[in-house]
Coordinates of C-alpha atoms in Angstrom, one line a residue:
M1 CA 20.7 12.7 -13.2
S2 CA 23.8 11.1 -11.7
S3 CA 23.7 13.2 -8.6
T4 CA 20.4 11.8 -7.4
K5 CA 20.2 8.8 -5.0
L6 CA 17.5 7.4 -7.2
F7 CA 20.2 5.7 -9.3
C8 CA 22.5 4.7 -6.5
P9 CA 22.8 1.0 -5.7
I10 CA 20.9 -0.5 -2.7
T11 CA 20.6 -3.9 -1.2
V12 CA 17.1 -5.2 -0.4
G13 CA 17.2 -8.4 1.6
D14 CA 19.6 -10.7 -0.2
V15 CA 19.3 -8.8 -3.5
K16 CA 21.7 -6.1 -4.8
L17 CA 19.9 -3.5 -7.0
S18 CA 21.6 -1.0 -9.3
H19 CA 19.0 1.7 -8.6
R20 CA 15.9 2.5 -6.6
V21 CA 13.2 2.4 -9.2
V22 CA 10.8 -0.5 -8.7
M23 CA 8.1 -1.9 -10.8
A24 CA 4.8 -2.4 -8.9
P25 CA 2.8 -5.6 -9.0
L26 CA 0.4 -5.0 -11.9
T27 CA -2.2 -7.6 -12.6
R28 CA -2.5 -8.0 -16.4
F29 CA -4.5 -11.3 -16.7
R30 CA -2.0 -12.8 -19.2
A31 CA -1.6 -16.2 -17.7
D32 CA -3.3 -19.1 -19.5
A33 CA -6.6 -20.8 -18.5
N34 CA -4.7 -22.9 -15.9
H35 CA -3.1 -19.8 -14.3
V36 CA 0.3 -20.7 -15.7
A37 CA 2.6 -17.9 -16.9
S38 CA 2.6 -17.5 -20.7
R39 CA 5.2 -16.5 -23.3
L40 CA 3.6 -13.2 -23.5
M41 CA 4.3 -12.6 -19.8
L42 CA 7.9 -13.6 -20.4
Q43 CA 8.2 -10.9 -23.1
Y44 CA 6.4 -8.4 -20.9
Y45 CA 8.7 -8.8 -17.9
T46 CA 11.9 -9.1 -20.0
Q47 CA 11.2 -5.7 -21.6
R48 CA 10.8 -4.1 -18.2
A49 CA 14.0 -5.7 -16.9
A50 CA 16.2 -4.2 -19.7
V51 CA 18.3 -2.2 -17.2
P52 CA 20.3 -4.7 -15.1
G53 CA 19.6 -4.6 -11.4
T54 CA 16.0 -3.6 -11.7
L55 CA 13.5 -4.9 -9.1
L56 CA 10.3 -6.1 -10.7
I57 CA 7.5 -7.2 -8.4
A58 CA 5.4 -9.7 -10.3
E59 CA 1.6 -9.6 -10.3
A60 CA -0.3 -11.5 -7.6
T61 CA -1.0 -15.2 -7.9
Y62 CA -3.1 -17.7 -6.1
I63 CA -1.7 -19.5 -3.1
S64 CA -4.2 -22.4 -3.4
P65 CA -6.7 -23.9 -5.9
A66 CA -9.4 -23.1 -3.4
H67 CA -8.8 -19.4 -4.0
C68 CA -9.3 -19.5 -7.7
G69 CA -12.6 -21.3 -8.0
G70 CA -11.2 -24.7 -7.3
Q71 CA -13.6 -25.5 -4.5
I72 CA -16.6 -27.8 -5.0
E73 CA -19.3 -26.0 -7.0
G74 CA -22.0 -24.6 -4.7
Y75 CA -19.6 -24.1 -1.7
P76 CA -19.9 -20.6 -0.3
L77 CA -17.3 -17.9 -0.7
Y78 CA -15.5 -17.0 2.5
S79 CA -14.1 -13.8 3.9
S80 CA -13.2 -12.2 7.3
S81 CA -16.8 -11.0 7.5
P82 CA -19.9 -11.2 5.3
V83 CA -19.2 -7.9 3.6
S84 CA -19.4 -7.6 -0.2
M85 CA -17.1 -5.5 -2.4
D86 CA -20.1 -3.7 -3.8
A87 CA -23.8 -4.1 -4.2
S88 CA -23.4 -6.3 -7.3
S89 CA -21.0 -8.8 -5.7
P90 CA -22.2 -11.9 -4.0
G91 CA -22.0 -11.8 -0.2
P92 CA -19.3 -14.0 1.3
E93 CA -19.8 -16.0 4.5
E94 CA -17.7 -15.4 7.6
M95 CA -14.8 -17.8 7.8
I96 CA -14.6 -20.3 10.6
D97 CA -11.4 -21.1 12.4
S98 CA -10.4 -24.2 10.4
A99 CA -10.6 -22.3 7.1
I100 CA -8.8 -19.3 8.6
W101 CA -5.8 -21.2 9.8
S102 CA -5.3 -23.2 6.6
C103 CA -4.3 -19.9 4.9
P104 CA -0.9 -19.5 6.6
G105 CA 0.1 -23.0 5.5
D106 CA -1.0 -22.3 2.0
S107 CA 1.0 -19.1 2.0
R108 CA 4.1 -20.9 3.3
T109 CA 3.8 -23.5 0.5
A110 CA 3.3 -20.9 -2.2
A111 CA 6.3 -18.9 -0.9
Q112 CA 8.5 -22.0 -1.0
N113 CA 7.3 -22.8 -4.5
A114 CA 8.2 -19.2 -5.6
I115 CA 11.7 -19.5 -4.3
R116 CA 12.2 -22.9 -5.9
A117 CA 11.0 -21.4 -9.2
G118 CA 13.7 -18.8 -9.0
F119 CA 12.1 -15.7 -7.5
D120 CA 14.3 -13.6 -5.2
G121 CA 11.6 -13.1 -2.7
V122 CA 7.9 -12.7 -2.1
E123 CA 5.7 -9.7 -1.3
M124 CA 2.5 -10.3 0.6
H125 CA -0.4 -8.3 -0.8
G126 CA -2.1 -6.7 2.3
V127 CA -4.3 -4.3 0.3
D128 CA -7.6 -4.2 -1.5
E129 CA -9.8 -7.3 -1.3
Y130 CA -7.0 -9.7 -0.7
F131 CA -7.3 -11.8 2.5
V132 CA -4.7 -10.0 4.6
G133 CA -6.4 -6.7 3.8
R134 CA -9.9 -8.1 4.6
F135 CA -8.7 -9.1 8.0
S136 CA -6.6 -6.1 8.9
Q137 CA -8.9 -3.3 7.7
D138 CA -11.7 -2.2 10.0
T139 CA -14.0 -1.3 7.1
V140 CA -14.4 -4.9 6.2
N141 CA -13.5 -6.9 9.3
Q142 CA -16.6 -6.7 11.4
R143 CA -15.9 -9.8 13.5
T144 CA -16.5 -9.7 17.3
D145 CA -14.3 -12.6 18.2
S146 CA -10.5 -12.9 18.7
R147 CA -9.8 -11.9 15.1
G148 CA -11.9 -8.7 15.1
C149 CA -12.6 -5.4 16.9
S150 CA -9.2 -4.3 18.1
V151 CA -6.0 -3.6 16.1
D152 CA -4.3 -6.5 17.8
N153 CA -7.0 -8.9 16.9
R154 CA -7.4 -7.7 13.3
S155 CA -3.6 -8.1 12.9
R156 CA -3.5 -11.7 14.1
F157 CA -4.2 -13.2 10.6
A158 CA -1.5 -11.1 8.9
L159 CA 1.1 -11.8 11.5
K160 CA 0.3 -15.5 11.4
V161 CA 0.8 -15.5 7.6
V162 CA 4.0 -13.4 8.0
K163 CA 5.4 -15.8 10.6
A164 CA 4.6 -18.9 8.4
V165 CA 6.3 -17.4 5.3
T166 CA 9.4 -15.9 7.1
N167 CA 10.0 -19.2 8.9
A168 CA 9.9 -21.0 5.6
I169 CA 12.0 -18.8 3.4
G170 CA 13.7 -16.3 5.7
S171 CA 12.7 -12.7 6.5
N172 CA 15.3 -11.3 4.1
K173 CA 13.1 -12.6 1.3
V174 CA 9.7 -11.3 2.5
G175 CA 8.0 -8.0 2.2
M176 CA 4.5 -6.6 2.9
R177 CA 2.5 -4.2 0.8
L178 CA 0.0 -1.9 2.6
S179 CA -2.4 0.7 1.3
P180 CA -4.6 1.8 4.2
W181 CA -6.3 4.7 2.4
S182 CA -7.2 3.0 -0.9
T183 CA -11.0 2.9 -1.5
F184 CA -10.6 0.4 -4.3
Q185 CA -13.1 -2.5 -4.0
G186 CA -14.8 -0.9 -1.0
M187 CA -11.7 -0.8 1.2
K188 CA -10.2 2.0 3.3
M189 CA -8.9 2.0 6.9
R190 CA -10.7 4.2 9.4
T191 CA -7.7 4.2 11.8
D192 CA -4.0 4.7 11.6
V193 CA -2.2 1.3 12.1
A194 CA 0.8 -0.6 10.8
E195 CA 2.7 -3.7 11.9
R196 CA 6.3 -4.8 11.4
Q197 CA 7.8 -8.3 11.3
F198 CA 9.3 -8.5 7.8
R199 CA 12.3 -7.2 5.9
T200 CA 10.7 -4.6 3.6
L201 CA 7.6 -2.3 3.8
S202 CA 5.8 -1.3 0.7
A203 CA 3.2 1.4 1.2
T204 CA 1.0 3.6 -1.0
E205 CA -0.3 7.1 -0.4
G206 CA -0.6 8.9 3.0
I207 CA 1.9 6.6 4.7
E208 CA 4.0 8.9 6.9
F209 CA 2.5 7.3 10.1
A210 CA 3.6 3.9 8.8
L211 CA 7.1 5.1 8.1
D212 CA 7.3 6.6 11.6
I213 CA 6.3 3.2 13.1
W214 CA 8.6 1.3 10.7
Q215 CA 11.6 3.6 11.5
D216 CA 14.8 2.0 10.2
Q217 CA 13.8 -1.7 10.2
G218 CA 14.7 -2.1 6.5
P219 CA 14.1 -0.6 3.1
V220 CA 10.8 1.1 2.4
F221 CA 9.0 1.1 -1.0
V222 CA 6.7 4.0 -1.5
A223 CA 4.1 4.4 -4.3
G224 CA 1.4 6.7 -5.3
G225 CA 1.5 8.6 -8.6
Y226 CA 5.2 9.3 -8.8
D227 CA 6.9 10.8 -11.8
G228 CA 10.6 11.3 -12.3
A229 CA 10.8 14.7 -10.6
R230 CA 8.7 13.6 -7.6
A231 CA 10.8 10.3 -7.3
R232 CA 14.0 12.2 -7.1
S233 CA 12.6 14.7 -4.7
A234 CA 11.4 11.8 -2.5
V235 CA 14.7 10.0 -2.2
D236 CA 16.9 13.1 -2.1
G237 CA 14.6 15.2 0.1
E238 CA 11.7 14.0 2.2
H239 CA 12.9 10.4 2.6
Q240 CA 16.7 11.1 2.3
D241 CA 17.4 9.5 5.7
R242 CA 15.7 6.3 4.8
D243 CA 16.6 3.4 2.5
T244 CA 13.7 4.4 0.2
L245 CA 12.8 2.9 -3.2
I246 CA 10.1 4.4 -5.5
V247 CA 7.5 2.1 -7.0
F248 CA 6.1 3.0 -10.4
G249 CA 3.0 1.3 -11.9
R250 CA 1.2 3.0 -14.7
Y251 CA 4.4 4.5 -16.3
F252 CA 5.9 1.0 -16.4
L253 CA 2.9 -0.1 -18.4
S254 CA 3.2 2.8 -20.9
S255 CA 7.0 2.8 -21.0
P256 CA 8.7 -0.6 -20.7
D257 CA 12.1 1.2 -20.8
L258 CA 11.0 3.5 -17.9
V259 CA 14.3 3.1 -16.0
Y260 CA 16.4 4.1 -19.0
R261 CA 14.1 7.1 -19.6
L262 CA 14.4 8.3 -16.0
Q263 CA 18.2 7.9 -16.1
H264 CA 18.5 10.0 -19.2
G265 CA 15.8 12.6 -18.6
I266 CA 13.5 11.3 -21.3
E267 CA 9.8 11.8 -20.6
P268 CA 7.9 8.5 -20.4
N269 CA 4.9 7.8 -22.7
E270 CA 1.6 9.1 -21.3
Y271 CA -0.5 6.3 -20.1
D272 CA -4.2 5.7 -20.9
C273 CA -6.0 4.0 -18.1
S274 CA -8.9 3.0 -20.4
T275 CA -6.5 0.6 -22.2
F276 CA -5.3 -1.1 -19.0

């Protein structure tokens, strides 16, 4: 295993890593009722950081009380457009300008709080039903104003958030996660697009077009059902000319010592999605 680039050191932003295996953001709902991290979460992340120099991307968190049910009861839910996740979900209302432009400020404050709390950086979640994804993906964004229709217009919200966060904590501490082909929660891009204005790009499945656009702007995190063999093939073969890191999700859930297992050729535990 020592001959593979998968276990060669790499620097991501300001952080020096001992290998290129990354833990994906995996929402586990283990915070307390006030959305504060619990002792169980401490144990969970400690187990998966057993190999020094491992990058763990923590699960998503709210940037504002308004995004976790903290608004006045009876106020409507807002989104880029009045498009529901599915037929059983309540329909949101289209956001007005004042509500839209409060989000970059909330993102900036949340990022600053994360750095003060000791995180090495932040990754903005531009996938699924999160706000960045709901503005950038043409499946959901059906606006006809300056924040809809074209690629440039749909990207304005994401770029505004990126600018606010990078100006606050520095681009070396900021990444963006994209998944244009995911159909989870009713999402999926119809067109091939990607933007760049941050230090790292994290992409899942069918992302060659994004890598071509990104070129060599910084490290690339790739995800999408990797196992040990495919991970080694990716960094040593198809992505050998890039600073590529491989993101694992489900195997990190079933095998907290995943990095050690990959290093020593030990098969990870099989995962059971029904228990997630």
